[in-house]
mmCIF file of C-alpha atoms in Angstrom:
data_model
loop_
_atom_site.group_PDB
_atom_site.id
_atom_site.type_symbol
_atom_site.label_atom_id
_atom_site.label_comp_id
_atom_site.label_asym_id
_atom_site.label_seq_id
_atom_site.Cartn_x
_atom_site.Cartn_y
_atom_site.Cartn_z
ATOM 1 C CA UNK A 593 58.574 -9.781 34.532
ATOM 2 C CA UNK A 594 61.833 -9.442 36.996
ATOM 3 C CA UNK A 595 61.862 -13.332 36.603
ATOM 4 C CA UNK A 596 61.885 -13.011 32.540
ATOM 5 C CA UNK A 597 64.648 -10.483 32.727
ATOM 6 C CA UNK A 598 66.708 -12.124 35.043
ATOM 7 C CA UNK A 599 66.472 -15.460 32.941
ATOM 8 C CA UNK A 600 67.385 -12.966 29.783
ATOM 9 C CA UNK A 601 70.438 -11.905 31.706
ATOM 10 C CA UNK A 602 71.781 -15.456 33.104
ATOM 11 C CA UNK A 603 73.890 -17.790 29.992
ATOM 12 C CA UNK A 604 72.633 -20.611 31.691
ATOM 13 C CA UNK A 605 69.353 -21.804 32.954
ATOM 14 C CA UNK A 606 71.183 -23.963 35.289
ATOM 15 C CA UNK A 607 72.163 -21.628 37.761
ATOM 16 C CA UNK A 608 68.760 -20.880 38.602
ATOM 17 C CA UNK A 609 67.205 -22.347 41.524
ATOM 18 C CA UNK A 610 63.373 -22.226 41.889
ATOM 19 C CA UNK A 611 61.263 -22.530 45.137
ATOM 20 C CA UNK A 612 57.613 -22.131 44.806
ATOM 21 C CA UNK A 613 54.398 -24.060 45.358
ATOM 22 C CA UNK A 614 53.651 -23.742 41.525
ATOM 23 C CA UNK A 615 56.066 -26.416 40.001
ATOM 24 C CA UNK A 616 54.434 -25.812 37.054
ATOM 25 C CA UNK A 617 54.783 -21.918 36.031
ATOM 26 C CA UNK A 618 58.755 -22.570 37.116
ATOM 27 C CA UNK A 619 59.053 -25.228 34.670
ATOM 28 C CA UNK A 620 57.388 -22.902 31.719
ATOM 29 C CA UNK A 621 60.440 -20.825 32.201
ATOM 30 C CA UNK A 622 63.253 -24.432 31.583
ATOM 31 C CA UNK A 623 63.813 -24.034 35.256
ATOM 32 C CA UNK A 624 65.029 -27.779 36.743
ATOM 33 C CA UNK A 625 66.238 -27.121 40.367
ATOM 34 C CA UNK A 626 62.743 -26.717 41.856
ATOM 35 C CA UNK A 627 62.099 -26.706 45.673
ATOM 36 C CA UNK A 628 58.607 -27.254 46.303
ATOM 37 C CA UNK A 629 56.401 -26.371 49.521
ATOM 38 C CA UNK A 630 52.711 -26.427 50.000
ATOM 39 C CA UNK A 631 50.460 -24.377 48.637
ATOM 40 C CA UNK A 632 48.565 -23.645 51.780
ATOM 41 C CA UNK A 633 51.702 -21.959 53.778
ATOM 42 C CA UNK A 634 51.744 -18.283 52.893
ATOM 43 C CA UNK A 635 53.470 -15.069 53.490
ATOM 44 C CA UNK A 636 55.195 -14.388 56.612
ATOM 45 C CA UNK A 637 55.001 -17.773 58.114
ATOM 46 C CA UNK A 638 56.572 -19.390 55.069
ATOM 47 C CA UNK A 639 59.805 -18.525 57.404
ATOM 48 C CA UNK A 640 60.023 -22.306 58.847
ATOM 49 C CA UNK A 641 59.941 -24.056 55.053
ATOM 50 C CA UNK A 642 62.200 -25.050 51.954
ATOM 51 C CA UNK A 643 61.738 -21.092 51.268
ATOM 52 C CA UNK A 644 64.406 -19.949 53.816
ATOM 53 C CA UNK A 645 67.201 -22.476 53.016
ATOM 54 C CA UNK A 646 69.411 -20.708 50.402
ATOM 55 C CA UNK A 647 69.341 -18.114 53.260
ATOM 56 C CA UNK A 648 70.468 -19.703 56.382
ATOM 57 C CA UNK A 649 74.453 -19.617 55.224
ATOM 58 C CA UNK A 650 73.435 -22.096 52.102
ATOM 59 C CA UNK A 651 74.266 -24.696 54.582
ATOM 60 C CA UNK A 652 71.347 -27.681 54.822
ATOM 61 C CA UNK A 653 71.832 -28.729 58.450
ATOM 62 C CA UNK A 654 72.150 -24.949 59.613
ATOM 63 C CA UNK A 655 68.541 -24.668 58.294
ATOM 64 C CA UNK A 656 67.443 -27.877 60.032
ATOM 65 C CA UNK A 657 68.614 -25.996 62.830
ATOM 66 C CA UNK A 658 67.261 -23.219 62.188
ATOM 67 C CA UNK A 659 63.988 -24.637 62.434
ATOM 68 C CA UNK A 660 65.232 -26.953 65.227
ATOM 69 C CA UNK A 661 65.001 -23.711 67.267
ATOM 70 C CA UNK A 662 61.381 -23.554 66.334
ATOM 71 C CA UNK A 663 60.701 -26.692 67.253
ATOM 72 C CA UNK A 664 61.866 -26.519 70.711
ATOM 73 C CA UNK A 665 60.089 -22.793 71.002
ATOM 74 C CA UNK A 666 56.643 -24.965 69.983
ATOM 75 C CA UNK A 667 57.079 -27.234 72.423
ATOM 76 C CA UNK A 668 57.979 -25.086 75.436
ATOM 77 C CA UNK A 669 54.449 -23.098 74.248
ATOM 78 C CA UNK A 670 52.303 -26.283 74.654
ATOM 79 C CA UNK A 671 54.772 -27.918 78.274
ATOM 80 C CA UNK A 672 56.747 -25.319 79.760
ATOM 81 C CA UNK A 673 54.895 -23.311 82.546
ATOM 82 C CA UNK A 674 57.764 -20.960 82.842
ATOM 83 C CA UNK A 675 58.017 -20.083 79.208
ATOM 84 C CA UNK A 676 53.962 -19.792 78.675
ATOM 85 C CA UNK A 677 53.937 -17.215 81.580
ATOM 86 C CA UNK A 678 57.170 -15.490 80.072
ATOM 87 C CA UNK A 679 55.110 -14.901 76.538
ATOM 88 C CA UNK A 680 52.013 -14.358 78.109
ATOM 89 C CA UNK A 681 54.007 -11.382 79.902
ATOM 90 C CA UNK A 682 54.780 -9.874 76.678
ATOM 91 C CA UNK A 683 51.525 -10.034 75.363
ATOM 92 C CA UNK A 684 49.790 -8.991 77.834
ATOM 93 C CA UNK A 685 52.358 -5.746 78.552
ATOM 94 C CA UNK A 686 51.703 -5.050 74.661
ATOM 95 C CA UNK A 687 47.961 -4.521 74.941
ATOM 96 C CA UNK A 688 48.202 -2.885 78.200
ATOM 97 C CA UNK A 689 50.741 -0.204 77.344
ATOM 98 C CA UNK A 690 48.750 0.013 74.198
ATOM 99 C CA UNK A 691 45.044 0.202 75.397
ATOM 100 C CA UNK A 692 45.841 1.897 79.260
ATOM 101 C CA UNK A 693 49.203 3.815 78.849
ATOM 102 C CA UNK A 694 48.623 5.306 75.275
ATOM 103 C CA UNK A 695 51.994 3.820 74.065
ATOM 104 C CA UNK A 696 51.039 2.716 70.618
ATOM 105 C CA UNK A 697 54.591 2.630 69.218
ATOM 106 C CA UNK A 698 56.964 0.520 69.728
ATOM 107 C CA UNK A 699 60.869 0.620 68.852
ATOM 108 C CA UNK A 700 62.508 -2.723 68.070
ATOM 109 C CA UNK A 701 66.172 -2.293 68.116
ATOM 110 C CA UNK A 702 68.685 -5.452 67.551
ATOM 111 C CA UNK A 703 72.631 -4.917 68.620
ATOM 112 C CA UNK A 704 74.049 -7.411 66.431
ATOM 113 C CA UNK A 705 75.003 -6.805 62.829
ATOM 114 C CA UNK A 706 74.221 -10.175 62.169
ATOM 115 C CA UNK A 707 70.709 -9.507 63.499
ATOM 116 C CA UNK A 708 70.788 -5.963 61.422
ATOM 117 C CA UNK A 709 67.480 -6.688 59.417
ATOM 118 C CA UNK A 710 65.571 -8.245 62.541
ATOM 119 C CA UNK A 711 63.341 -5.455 62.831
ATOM 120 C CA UNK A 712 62.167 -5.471 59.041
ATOM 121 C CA UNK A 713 60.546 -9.324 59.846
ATOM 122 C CA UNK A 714 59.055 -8.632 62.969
ATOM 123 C CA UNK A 715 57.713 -5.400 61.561
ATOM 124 C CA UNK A 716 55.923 -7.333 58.840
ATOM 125 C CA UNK A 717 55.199 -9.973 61.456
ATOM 126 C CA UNK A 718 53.288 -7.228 63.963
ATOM 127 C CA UNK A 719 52.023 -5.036 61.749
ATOM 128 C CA UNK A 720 50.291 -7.823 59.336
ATOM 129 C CA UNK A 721 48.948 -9.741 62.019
ATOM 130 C CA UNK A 722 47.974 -7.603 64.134
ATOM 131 C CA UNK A 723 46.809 -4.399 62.083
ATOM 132 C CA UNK A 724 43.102 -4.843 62.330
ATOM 133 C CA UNK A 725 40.091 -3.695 63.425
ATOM 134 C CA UNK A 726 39.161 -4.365 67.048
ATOM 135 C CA UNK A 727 36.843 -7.112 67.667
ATOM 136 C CA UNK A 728 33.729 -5.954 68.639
ATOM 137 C CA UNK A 729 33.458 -8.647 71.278
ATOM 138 C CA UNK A 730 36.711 -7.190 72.998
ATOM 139 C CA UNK A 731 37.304 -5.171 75.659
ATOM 140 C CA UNK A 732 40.136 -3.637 73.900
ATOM 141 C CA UNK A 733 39.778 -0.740 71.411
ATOM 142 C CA UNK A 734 43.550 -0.285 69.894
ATOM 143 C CA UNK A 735 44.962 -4.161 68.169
ATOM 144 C CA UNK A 736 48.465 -3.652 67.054
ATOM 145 C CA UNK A 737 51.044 -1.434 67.793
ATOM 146 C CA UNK A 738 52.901 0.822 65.442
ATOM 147 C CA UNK A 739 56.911 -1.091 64.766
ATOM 148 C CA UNK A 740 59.818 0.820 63.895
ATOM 149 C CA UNK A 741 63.197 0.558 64.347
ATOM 150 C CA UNK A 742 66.688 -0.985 63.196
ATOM 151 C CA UNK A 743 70.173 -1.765 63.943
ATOM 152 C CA UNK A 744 70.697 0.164 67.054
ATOM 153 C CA UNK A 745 74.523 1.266 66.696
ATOM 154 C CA UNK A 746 72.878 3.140 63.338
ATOM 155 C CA UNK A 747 69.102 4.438 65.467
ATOM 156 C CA UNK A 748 71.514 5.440 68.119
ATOM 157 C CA UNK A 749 72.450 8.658 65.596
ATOM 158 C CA UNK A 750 68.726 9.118 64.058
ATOM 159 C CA UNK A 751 65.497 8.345 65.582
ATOM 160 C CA UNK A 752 67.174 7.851 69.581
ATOM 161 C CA UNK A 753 66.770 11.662 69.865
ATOM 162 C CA UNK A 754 62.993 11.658 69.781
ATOM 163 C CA UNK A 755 63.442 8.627 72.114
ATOM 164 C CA UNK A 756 65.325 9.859 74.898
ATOM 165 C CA UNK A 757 64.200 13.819 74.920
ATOM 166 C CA UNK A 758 61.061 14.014 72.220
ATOM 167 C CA UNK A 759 57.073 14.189 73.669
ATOM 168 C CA UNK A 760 55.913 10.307 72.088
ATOM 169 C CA UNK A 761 54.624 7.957 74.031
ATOM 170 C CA UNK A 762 56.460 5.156 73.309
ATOM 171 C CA UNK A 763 57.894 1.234 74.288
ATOM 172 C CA UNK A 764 61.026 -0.497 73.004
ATOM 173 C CA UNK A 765 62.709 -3.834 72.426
ATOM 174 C CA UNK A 766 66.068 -4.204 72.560
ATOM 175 C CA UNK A 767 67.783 -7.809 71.228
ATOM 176 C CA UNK A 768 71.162 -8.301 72.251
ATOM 177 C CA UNK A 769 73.594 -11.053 71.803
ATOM 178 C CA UNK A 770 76.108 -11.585 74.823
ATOM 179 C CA UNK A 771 79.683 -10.848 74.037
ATOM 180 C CA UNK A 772 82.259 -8.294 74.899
ATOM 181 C CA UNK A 773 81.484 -5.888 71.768
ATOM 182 C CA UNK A 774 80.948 -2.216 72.281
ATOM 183 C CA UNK A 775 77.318 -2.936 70.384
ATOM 184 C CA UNK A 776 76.870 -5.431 73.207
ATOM 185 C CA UNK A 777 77.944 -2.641 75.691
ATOM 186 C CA UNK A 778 75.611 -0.089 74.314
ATOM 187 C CA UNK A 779 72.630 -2.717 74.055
ATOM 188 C CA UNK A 780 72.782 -2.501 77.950
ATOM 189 C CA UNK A 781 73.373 0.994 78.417
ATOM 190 C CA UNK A 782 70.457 2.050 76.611
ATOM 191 C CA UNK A 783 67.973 -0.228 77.720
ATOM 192 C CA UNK A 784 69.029 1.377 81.588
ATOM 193 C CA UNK A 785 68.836 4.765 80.236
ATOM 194 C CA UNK A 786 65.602 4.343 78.427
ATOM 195 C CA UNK A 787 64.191 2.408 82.059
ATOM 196 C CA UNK A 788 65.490 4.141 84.343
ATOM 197 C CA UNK A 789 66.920 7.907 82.763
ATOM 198 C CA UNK A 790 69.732 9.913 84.067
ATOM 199 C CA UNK A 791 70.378 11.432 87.613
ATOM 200 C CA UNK A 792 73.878 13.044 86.802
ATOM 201 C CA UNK A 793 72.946 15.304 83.349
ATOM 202 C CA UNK A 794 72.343 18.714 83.145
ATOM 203 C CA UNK A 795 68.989 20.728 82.975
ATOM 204 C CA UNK A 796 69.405 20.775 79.322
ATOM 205 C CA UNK A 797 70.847 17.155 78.890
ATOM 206 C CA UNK A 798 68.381 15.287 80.621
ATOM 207 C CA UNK A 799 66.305 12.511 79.398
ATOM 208 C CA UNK A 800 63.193 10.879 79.592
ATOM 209 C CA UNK A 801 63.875 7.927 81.176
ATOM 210 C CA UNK A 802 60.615 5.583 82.137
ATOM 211 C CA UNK A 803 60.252 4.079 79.123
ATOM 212 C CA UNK A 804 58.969 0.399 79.026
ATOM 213 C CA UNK A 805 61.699 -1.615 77.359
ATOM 214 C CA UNK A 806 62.243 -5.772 77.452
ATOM 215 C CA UNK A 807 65.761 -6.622 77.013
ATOM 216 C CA UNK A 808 66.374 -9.694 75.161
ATOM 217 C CA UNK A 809 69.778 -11.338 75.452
ATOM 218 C CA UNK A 810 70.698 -14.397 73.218
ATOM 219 C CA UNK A 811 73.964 -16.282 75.032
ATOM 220 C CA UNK A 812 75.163 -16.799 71.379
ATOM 221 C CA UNK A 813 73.846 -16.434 68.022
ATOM 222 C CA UNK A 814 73.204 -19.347 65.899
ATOM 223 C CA UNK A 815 71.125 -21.236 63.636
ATOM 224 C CA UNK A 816 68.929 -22.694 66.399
ATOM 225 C CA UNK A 817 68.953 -19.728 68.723
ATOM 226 C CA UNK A 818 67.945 -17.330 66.076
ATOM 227 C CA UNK A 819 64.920 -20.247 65.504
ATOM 228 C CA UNK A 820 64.276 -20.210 68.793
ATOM 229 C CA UNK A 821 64.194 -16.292 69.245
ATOM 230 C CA UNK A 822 61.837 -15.605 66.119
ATOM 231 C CA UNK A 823 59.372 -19.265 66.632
ATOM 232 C CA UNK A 824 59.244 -16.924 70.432
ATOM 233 C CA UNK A 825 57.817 -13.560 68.774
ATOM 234 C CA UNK A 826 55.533 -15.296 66.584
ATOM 235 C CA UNK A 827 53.833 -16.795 69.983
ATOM 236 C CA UNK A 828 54.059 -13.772 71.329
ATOM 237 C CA UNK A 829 51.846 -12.565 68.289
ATOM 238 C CA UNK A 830 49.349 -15.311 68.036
ATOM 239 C CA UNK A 831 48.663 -15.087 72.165
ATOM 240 C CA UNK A 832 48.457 -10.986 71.615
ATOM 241 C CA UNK A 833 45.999 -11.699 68.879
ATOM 242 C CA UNK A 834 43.826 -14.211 70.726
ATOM 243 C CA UNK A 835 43.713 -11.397 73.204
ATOM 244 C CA UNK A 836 42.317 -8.975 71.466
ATOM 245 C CA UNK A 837 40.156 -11.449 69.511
ATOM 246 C CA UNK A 838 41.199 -11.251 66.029
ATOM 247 C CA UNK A 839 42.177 -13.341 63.374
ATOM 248 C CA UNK A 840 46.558 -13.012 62.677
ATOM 249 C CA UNK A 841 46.435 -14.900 59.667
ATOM 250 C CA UNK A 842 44.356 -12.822 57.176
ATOM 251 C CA UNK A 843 45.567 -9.931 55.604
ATOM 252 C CA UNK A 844 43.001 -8.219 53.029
ATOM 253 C CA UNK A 845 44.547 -4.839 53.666
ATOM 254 C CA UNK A 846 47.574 -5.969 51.879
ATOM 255 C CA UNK A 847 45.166 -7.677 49.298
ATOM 256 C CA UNK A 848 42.981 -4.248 48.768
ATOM 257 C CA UNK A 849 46.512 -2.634 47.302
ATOM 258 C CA UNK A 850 46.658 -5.344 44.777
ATOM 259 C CA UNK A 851 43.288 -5.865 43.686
ATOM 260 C CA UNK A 852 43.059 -1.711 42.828
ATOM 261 C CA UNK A 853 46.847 -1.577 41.115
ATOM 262 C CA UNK A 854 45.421 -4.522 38.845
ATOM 263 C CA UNK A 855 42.251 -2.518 37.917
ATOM 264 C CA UNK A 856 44.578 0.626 37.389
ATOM 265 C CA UNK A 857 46.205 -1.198 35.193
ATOM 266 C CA UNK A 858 43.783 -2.899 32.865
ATOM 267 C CA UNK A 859 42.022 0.486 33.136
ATOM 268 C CA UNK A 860 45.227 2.851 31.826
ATOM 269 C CA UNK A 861 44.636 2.856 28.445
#
């Protein structure tokens, strides 16, 4: 329906550019730029196809990039020792803060306005891949953890309170992109003050401190780096899931909402 009104709207069916694995329901509506990709990639992997290139700048070789970064992220996975052990870190810390430590939130926090809607994907890519039932087979009761978060300068004045003085049990992730920026400045200061806390506040001013929190620091932000960062959490998500024994690529939760709203609908009159 959006698609009919939009098309109702728009003077010209030439200004609309379709990308979908159904060339055929596209075409129904006179759409002619179509962008195909396969039927069989789905949802929040769909990042790394012909899906995300109107969004990387509208710039073709910035999205070959892009997924350059990915590339290079695969291939460290499967040869480099140093970068298996440096996921395997992550995942591992996950479940154990999760299952041991009782920390089943986790604040994801990006310093870069650039970076500002970060949080939103890795949310989806967490919480949708990991939000299952334990295996029965695994040692581990709890699977994913609870993500929240957002552009830091902005949590800094909402949520940060309950972070640094409230009673959760929590972890964060901080993602940080190395310049001289006051965002860059405050990236660093918080991750020491969530680690480590404050000696030098008052009885009343003090904070928690102790808080388990990975710092990630790009040297620069581009195309390939950002590939590189996200193809990097995705790993981090599959490892986590073989883990705790689960399968990260179904989702009938999500499909439960849709199968009910379409009965409530049929079923309203």
């Amino acid at each position: 329906e959006n698609l009919k009104m939009a098309i109702s709207w728009s003077k010209n069916i030439d200004n609309f550019v379709a990308i979908t694995s159904n060339k055929s329901e596209a075409q129904k509506y006179g759409i002619k730029n179509i962008l195909e990709f396969d039927n069989n990639i789905r949802g929040r992997y769909s990042i790394w196809s012909i899906i995300s290139q109107p969004t990387i700048t509208g710039n073709e070789g910035e999205f070959f990039l892009f997924n350059k970064g990915g590339n290079l992220a695969d291939k460290n996975l499967l040869e480099d020792k140093k970068y298996i052990e440096f996921i395997k870190y992550l995942s591992f810390s996950d479940i154990y803060f999760n299952n041991y430590l009782n920390k089943n939130s986790r604040a994801v926090l990006s310093y870069n306005w650039r970076l500002r809607s970060l949080t939103d994907y890795i949310q989806q890519l967490e919480m949708e891949s990991l939000g299952k039932n334990p295996s029965k087979d695994s040692e581990f009761n709890k699977t994913g953890q609870i993500i929240f978060g957002g552009y830091g300068p902005i949590a800094q004045h909402s949520f940060f309170q309950l972070m640094h003085q409230g009673s959760q049990e929590l972890c964060a992730d901080i993602i940080a992109v190395k310049d001289d920026s006051l965002s860059y400045a405050q990236a660093i200061t918080q991750a020491r003050l969530l680690s480590y806390g404050a000696d030098d506040l008052k009885e009343i001013e003090k904070i928690n401190g102790n808080i388990p929190t990975n710092l990630f620091i790009l040297k620069e932000l581009n195309p390939m780096s950002l590939g590189y960062l996200i193809a990097s959490w995705e790993h981090r998500v599959f490892v986590t899931s073989i883990m705790l024994q689960i399968n990260a690529f179904d989702q009938f939760g999500v499909h439960a909402g849709k199968i009910y709203t379409k009965k409530y609908l049929s079923n309203k009159d």
